[in-house]
CSV table of C-alpha atoms and ligand atoms in Angstrom, one decimal:
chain,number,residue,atom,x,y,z
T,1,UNK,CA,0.0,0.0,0.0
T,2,UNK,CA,1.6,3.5,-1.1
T,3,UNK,CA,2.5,5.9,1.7
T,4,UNK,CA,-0.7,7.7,1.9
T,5,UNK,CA,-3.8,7.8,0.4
T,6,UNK,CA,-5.8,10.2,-1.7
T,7,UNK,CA,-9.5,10.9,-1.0
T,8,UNK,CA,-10.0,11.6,-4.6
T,9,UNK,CA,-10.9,8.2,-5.8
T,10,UNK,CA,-12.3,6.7,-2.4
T,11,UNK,CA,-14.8,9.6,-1.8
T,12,UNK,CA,-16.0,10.0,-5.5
T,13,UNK,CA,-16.6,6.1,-5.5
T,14,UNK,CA,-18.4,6.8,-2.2
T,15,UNK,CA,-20.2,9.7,-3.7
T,16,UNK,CA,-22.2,6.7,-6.6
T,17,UNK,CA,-22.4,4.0,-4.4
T,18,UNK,CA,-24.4,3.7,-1.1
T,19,UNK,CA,-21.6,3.6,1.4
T,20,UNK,CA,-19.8,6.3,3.2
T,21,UNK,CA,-15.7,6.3,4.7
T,22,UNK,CA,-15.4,6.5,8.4
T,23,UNK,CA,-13.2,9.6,9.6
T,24,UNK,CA,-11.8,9.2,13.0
T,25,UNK,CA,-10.1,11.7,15.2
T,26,UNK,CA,-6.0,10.8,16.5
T,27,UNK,CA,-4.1,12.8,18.5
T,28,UNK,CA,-1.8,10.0,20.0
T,29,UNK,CA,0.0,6.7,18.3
T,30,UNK,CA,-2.8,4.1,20.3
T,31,UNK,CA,-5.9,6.4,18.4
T,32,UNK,CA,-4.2,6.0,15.2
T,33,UNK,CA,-3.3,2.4,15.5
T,34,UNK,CA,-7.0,1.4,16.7
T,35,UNK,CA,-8.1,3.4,13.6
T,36,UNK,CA,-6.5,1.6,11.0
T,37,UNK,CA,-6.5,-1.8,12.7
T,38,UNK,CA,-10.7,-1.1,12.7
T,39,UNK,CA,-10.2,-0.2,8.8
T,40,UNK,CA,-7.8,-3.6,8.5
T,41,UNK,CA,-10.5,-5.6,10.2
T,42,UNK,CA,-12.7,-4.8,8.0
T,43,UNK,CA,-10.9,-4.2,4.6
T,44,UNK,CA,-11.7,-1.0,4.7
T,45,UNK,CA,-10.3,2.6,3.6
T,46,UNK,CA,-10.1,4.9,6.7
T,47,UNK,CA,-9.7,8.9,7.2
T,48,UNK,CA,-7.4,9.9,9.9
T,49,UNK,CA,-8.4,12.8,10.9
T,50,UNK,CA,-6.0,15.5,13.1
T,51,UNK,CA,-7.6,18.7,14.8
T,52,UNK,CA,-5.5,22.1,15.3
T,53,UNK,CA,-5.8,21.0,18.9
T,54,UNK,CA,-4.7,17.5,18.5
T,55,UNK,CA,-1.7,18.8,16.0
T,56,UNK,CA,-0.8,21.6,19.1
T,57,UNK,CA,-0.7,18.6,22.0
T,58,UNK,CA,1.3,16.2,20.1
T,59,UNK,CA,3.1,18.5,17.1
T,60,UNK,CA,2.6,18.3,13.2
T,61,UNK,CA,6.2,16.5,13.1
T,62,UNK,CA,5.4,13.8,15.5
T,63,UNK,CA,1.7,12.8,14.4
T,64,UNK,CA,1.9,13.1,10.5
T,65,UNK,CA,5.2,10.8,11.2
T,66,UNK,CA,3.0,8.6,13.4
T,67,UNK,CA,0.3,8.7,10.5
T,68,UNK,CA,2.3,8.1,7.6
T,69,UNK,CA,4.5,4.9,9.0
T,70,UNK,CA,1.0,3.2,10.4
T,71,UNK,CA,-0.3,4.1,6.7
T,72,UNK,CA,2.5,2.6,4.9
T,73,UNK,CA,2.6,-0.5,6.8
T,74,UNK,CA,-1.2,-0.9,6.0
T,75,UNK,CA,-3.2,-3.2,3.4
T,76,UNK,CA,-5.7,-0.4,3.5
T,77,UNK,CA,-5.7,2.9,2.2
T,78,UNK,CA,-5.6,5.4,4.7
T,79,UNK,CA,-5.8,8.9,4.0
T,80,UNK,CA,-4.3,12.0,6.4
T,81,UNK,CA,-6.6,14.8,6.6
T,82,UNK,CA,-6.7,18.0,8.7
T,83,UNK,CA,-9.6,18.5,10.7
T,84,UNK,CA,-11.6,22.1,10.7
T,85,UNK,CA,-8.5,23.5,9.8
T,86,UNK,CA,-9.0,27.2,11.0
T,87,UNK,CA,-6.2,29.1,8.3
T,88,UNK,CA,-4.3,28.8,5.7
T,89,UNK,CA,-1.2,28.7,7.3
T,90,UNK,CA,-2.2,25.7,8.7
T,91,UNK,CA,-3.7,24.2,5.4
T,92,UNK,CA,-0.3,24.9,4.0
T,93,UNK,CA,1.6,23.3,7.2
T,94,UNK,CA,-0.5,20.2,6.7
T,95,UNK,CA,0.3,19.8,3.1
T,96,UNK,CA,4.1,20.4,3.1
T,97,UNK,CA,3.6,17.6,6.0
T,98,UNK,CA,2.0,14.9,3.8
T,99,UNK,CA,-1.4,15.7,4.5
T,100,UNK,CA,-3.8,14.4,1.4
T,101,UNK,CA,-6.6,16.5,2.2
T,102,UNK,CA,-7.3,19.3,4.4
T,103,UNK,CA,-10.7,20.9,5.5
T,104,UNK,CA,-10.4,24.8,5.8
T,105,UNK,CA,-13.3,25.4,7.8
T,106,UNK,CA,-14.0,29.5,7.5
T,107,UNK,CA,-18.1,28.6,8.5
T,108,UNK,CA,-17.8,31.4,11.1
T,109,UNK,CA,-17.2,34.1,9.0
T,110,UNK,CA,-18.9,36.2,6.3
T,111,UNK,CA,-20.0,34.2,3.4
T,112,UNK,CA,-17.9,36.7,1.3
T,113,UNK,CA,-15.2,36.2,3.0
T,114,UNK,CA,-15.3,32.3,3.7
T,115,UNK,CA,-15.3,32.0,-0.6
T,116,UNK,CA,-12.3,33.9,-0.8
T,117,UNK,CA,-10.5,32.5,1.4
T,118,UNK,CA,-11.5,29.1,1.1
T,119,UNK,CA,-10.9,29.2,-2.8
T,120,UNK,CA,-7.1,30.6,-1.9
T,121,UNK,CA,-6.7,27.5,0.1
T,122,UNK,CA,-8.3,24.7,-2.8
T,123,UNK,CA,-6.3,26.8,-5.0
T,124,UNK,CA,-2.9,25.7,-3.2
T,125,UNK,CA,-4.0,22.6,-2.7
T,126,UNK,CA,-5.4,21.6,-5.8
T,127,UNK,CA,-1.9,22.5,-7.4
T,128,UNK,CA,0.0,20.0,-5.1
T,129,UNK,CA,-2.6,17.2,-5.5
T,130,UNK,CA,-4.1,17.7,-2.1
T,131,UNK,CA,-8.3,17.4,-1.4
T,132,UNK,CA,-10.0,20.2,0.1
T,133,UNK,CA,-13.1,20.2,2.5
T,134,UNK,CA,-14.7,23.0,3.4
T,135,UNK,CA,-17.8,23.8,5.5
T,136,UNK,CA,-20.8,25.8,5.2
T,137,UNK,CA,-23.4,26.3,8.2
T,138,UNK,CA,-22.3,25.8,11.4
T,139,UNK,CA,-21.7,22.8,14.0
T,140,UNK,CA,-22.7,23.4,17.2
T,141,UNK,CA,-20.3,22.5,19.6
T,142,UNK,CA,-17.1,24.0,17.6
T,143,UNK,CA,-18.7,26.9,15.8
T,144,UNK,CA,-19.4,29.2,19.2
T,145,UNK,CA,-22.0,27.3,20.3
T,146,UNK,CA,-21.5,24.6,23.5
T,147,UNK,CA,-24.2,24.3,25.6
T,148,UNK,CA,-26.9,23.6,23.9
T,149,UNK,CA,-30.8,22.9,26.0
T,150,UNK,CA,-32.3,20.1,24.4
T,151,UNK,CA,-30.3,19.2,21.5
T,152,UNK,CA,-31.4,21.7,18.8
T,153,UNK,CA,-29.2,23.5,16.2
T,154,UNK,CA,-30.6,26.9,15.6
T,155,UNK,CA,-32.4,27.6,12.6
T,156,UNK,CA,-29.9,29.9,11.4
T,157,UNK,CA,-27.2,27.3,11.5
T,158,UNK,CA,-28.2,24.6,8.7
T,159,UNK,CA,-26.9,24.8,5.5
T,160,UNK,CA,-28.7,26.3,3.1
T,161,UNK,CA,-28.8,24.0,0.0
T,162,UNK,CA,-29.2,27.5,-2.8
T,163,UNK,CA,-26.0,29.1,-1.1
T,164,UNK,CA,-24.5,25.5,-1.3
T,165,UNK,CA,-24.4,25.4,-4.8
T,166,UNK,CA,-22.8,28.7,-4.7
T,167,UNK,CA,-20.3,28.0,-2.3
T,168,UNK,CA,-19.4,25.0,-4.0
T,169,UNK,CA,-19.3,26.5,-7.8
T,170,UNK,CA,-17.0,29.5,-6.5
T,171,UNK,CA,-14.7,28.0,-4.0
T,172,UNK,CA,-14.2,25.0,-6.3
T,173,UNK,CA,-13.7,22.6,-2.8
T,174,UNK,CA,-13.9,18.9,-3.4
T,175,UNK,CA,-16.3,17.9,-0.2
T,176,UNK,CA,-18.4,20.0,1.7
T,177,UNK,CA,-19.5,20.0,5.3
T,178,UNK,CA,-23.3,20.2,6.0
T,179,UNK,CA,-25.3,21.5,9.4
T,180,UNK,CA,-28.3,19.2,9.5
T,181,UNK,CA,-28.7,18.2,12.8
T,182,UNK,CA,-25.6,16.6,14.1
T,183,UNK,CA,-23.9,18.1,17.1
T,184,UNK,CA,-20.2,17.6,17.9
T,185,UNK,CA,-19.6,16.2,21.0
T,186,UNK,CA,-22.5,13.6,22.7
T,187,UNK,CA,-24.5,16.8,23.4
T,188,UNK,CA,-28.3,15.1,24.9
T,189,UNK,CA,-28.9,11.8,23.2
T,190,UNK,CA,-31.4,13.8,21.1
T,191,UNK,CA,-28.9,14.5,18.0
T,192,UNK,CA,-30.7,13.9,14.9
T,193,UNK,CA,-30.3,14.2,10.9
T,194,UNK,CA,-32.6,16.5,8.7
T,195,UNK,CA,-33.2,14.0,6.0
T,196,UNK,CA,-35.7,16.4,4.1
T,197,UNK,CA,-32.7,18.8,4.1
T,198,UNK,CA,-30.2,16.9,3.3
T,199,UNK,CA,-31.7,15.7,0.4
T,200,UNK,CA,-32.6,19.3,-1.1
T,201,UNK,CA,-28.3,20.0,-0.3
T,202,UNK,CA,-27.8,17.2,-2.3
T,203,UNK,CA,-30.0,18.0,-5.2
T,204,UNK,CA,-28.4,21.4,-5.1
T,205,UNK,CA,-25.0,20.4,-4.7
T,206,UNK,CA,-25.2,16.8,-6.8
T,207,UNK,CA,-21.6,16.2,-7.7
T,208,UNK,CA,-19.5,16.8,-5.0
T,209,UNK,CA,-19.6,14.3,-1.7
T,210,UNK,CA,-21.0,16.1,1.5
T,211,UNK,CA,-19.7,15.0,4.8
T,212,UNK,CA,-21.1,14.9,8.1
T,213,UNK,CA,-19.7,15.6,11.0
T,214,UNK,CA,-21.0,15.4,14.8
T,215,UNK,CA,-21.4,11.6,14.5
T,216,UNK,CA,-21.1,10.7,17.7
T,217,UNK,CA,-24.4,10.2,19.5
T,218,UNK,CA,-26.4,10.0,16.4
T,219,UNK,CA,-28.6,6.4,16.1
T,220,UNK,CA,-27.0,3.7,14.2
T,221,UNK,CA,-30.1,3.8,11.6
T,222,UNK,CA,-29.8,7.3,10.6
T,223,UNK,CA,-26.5,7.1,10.6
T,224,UNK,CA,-26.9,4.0,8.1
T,225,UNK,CA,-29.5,5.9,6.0
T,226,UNK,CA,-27.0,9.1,5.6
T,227,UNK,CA,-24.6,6.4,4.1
T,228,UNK,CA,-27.0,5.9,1.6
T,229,UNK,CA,-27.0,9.4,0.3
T,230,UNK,CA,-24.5,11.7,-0.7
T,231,UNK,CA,-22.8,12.0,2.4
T,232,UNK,CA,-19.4,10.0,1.6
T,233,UNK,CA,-17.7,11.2,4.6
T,234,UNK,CA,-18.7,10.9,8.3
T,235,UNK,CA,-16.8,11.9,11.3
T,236,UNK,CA,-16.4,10.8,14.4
T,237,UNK,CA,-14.4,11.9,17.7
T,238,UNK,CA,-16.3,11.9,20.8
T,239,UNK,CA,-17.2,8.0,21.1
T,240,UNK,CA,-13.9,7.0,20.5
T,241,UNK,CA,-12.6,9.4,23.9
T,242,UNK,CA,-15.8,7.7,25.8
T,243,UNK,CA,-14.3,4.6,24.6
T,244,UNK,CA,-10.7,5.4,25.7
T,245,UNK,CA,-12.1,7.0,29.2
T,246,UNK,CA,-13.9,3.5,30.1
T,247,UNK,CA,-11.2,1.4,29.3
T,248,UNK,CA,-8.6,3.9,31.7
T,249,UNK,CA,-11.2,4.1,33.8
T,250,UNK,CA,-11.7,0.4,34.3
T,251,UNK,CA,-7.8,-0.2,34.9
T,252,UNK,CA,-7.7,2.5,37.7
T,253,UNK,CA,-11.0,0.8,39.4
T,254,UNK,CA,-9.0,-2.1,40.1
T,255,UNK,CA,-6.0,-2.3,42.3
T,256,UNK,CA,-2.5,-2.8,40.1
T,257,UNK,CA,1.2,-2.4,40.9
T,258,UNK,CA,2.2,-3.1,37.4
T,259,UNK,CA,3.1,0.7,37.0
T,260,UNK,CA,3.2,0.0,33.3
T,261,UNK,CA,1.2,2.9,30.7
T,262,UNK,CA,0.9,-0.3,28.5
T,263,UNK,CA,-1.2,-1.6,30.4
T,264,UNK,CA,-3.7,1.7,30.4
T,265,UNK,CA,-3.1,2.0,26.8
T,266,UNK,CA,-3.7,-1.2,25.3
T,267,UNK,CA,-6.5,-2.0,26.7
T,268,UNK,CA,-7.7,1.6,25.6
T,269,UNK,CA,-6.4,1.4,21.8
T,270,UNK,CA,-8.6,-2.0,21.9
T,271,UNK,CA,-11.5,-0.8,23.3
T,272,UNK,CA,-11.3,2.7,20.5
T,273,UNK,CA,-11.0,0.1,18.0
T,274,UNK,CA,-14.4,-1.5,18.3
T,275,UNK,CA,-15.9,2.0,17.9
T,276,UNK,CA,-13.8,2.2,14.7
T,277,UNK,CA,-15.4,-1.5,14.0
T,278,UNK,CA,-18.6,-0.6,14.9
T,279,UNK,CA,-19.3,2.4,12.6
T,280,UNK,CA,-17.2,1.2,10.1
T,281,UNK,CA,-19.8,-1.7,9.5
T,282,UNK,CA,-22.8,1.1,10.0
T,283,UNK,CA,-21.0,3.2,7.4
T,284,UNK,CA,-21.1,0.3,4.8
T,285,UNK,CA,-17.4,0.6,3.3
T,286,UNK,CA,-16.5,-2.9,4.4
T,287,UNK,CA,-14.3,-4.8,1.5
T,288,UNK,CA,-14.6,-1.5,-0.4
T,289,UNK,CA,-10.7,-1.2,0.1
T,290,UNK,CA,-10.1,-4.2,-2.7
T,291,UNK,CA,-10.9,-1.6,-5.1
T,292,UNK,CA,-8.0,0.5,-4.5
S,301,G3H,O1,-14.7,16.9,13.3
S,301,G3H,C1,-14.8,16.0,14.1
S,301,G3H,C2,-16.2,15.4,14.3
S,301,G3H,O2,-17.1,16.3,13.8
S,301,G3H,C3,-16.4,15.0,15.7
S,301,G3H,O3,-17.7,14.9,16.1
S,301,G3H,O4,-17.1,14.3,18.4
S,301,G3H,O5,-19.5,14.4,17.7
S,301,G3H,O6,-18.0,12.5,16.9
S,301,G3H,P1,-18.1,14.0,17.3
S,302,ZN,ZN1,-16.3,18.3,13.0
C-alpha cells in the first residue's frame, strides 16, 4: 500500500455508491493504530483525521510521522486529513507535512469572505494534489455554540442547500460540510439528521460528496441511512474518547502495581477500535478497500 492515500478516488466512488468512509479523530500513536487496525478488520479505507488541537498537544512533526508509517505498513488505504482547519497557514503546514486532504473550515465568518479565502486554500491545494473540505453552516459544539438545551441547532445554523451550490461553484472545494442536525460532541442523546434537508443540499449540490460531522451520538439507523446518500464522509471523535475514558477508567477501578502505561493503553487502543469497527460496519465501506 503507497505511503498515503488520496481521498479523490475513495470519496467519488463513495459519492455513486451507497456507502460512506469512516473519519476518525487521532491525537496520540494508540488512536491511530485502533483506527486503522478497525479499517484492516474490515478491509476498509479509513480517514485519519487530526484537529488544530490534536496537532498543538502532540506536534505536526510527530503525528503526521505517526500517521504516515501506520499508513504505509497498512493493506488499506488510509488517507491524512486536517480536521476544521482554521487558516491557511495551517492548510499549507499540513500539506508540506503529507497531509492528502485538508478541511479549511471559515463557516464562522462572512459568506464573502469564507469563498475567498476558502478558494485561496483549494487553490494551493489543488496544485499540489491535495483534497479540500470545506464547510458551510455551522456545528454546534465548535462553531461558538457549547451548551446547547435540548439538542437543537438553531435555525440559522443549517446549511442552506441555494447558497451550497454557490459555495461550492466559486470556491471549487472537493467535499463539503453540511449543518443538518448533528452536534459535535455527545451533546443530549437527542442529536438527529434532517433527512428532508439533506436531500434538497444534495439536489443542489449533486456532484460533490458532502460529509457529516457530529457523528457521535447519532442512532445507528440514521446514521446508516445518511450512508445511503451523498454524504461519503462521516466523522467521528467523541465515542472514540468515551471509549478510551472507560477502558482507563476500568484499569484504575482495580488495584495494580504493574506501573506499566501499557497496560492503560492497550486495553484503551482496543477498546477505541471496536468503535472504529462498529461504525465502520454502519458506514457500509467494508471490503470496499479491494478496489484501490
Ligand atoms: O470533526 C470532528 C467530528 O465532527 C467529531 O464529532 O465528536 O460528535 O463525533 P463527534
Ligand atoms: Zn467536526
Amino acid at each position: 500500500m503507497p505511503m498515503l492515500a488520496k481521498p479523490h478516488q475513495i470519496l467519488t466512488d463513495a459519492l455513486h455508491a451507497e456507502y460512506a468512509i469512516g473519519a476518525f479523530n487521532a491525537s496520540n500513536m494508540e488512536m491511530v493504530q485502533a483506527i486503522v487496525r478497525g479499517a484492516e478488520k474490515h478491509a476498509s479505507p479509513v480517514i485519519v483525521q487530526t484537529s488544530e488541537g490534536a496537532i498543538e498537544y502532540a506536534t505536526l512533526p510527530v503525528l503526521s510521522n505517526i500517521i504516515a508509517t501506520v499508513a504505509k505498513a497498512s493493506p488499506v488505504p488510509v488517507i491524512m486529513h486536517l480536521d476544521h482547519g482554521k487558516s491557511f497557514d495551517m492548510a499549507k503546514h499540513c500539506i508540506e507535512a503529507g497531509y492528502t486532504s485538508v478541511m479549511i473550515d471559515l463557516s464562522p465568518l462572512p459568506i464573502e469572505e469564507n469563498i475567498l479565502k476558502t478558494k485561496q486554500v483549494v487553490e494551493y491545494a489543488h496544485a499540489r494534489g491535495v483534497w479540500v473540505e470545506a464547510e458551510l453552516g455551522a456545528i454546534v459544539g465548535h462553531e461558538g455554540v457549547k451548551e446547547l438545551h435540548g439538542g437543537q441547532t438553531p435555525d440559522s445554523f443549517f446549511t442552506d442547500p441555494k447558497q451550497a451550490r454557490d459555495f461550492v461553484d466559486r470556491t471549487g472545494v472537493d467535499a463539503l460540510a453540511v449543518s443538518v442536525g448533528t452536534i459535535h460532541g455527545a451533546f443530549t442523546g437527542q442529536e438527529y439528521i434532517r433527512f428532508e434537508l439533506l436531500e434538497e443540499i444534495q439536489k443542489a449540490v449533486f456532484d460533490v460528496p458532502l460529509v457529516i460531522h457530529g457523528a457521535s451520538g447519532i442512532a445507528s439507523k440514521h446514521l446508516q441511512q445518511a450512508c445511503t446518500t451523498h454524504v461519503c464522509k462521516v466523522n467521528v471523535d467523541t465515542e472514540l474518547r468515551i471509549a478510551f475514558e472507560r477502558a482507563a477508567g476500568a484499569y484504575f477501578s482495580e488495584k495494580h502495581d504493574s506501573y506499566d502505561p501499557r497496560k492503560i493503553m492497550g486495553p484503551a487502543r482496543d477498546a477505541m477500535q471496536l468503535v472504529v469497527e462498529e461504525k465502520i460496519e454502519l458506514f457500509g465501506s467494508s471490503k470496499t478497500a479491494a478496489i484501490y
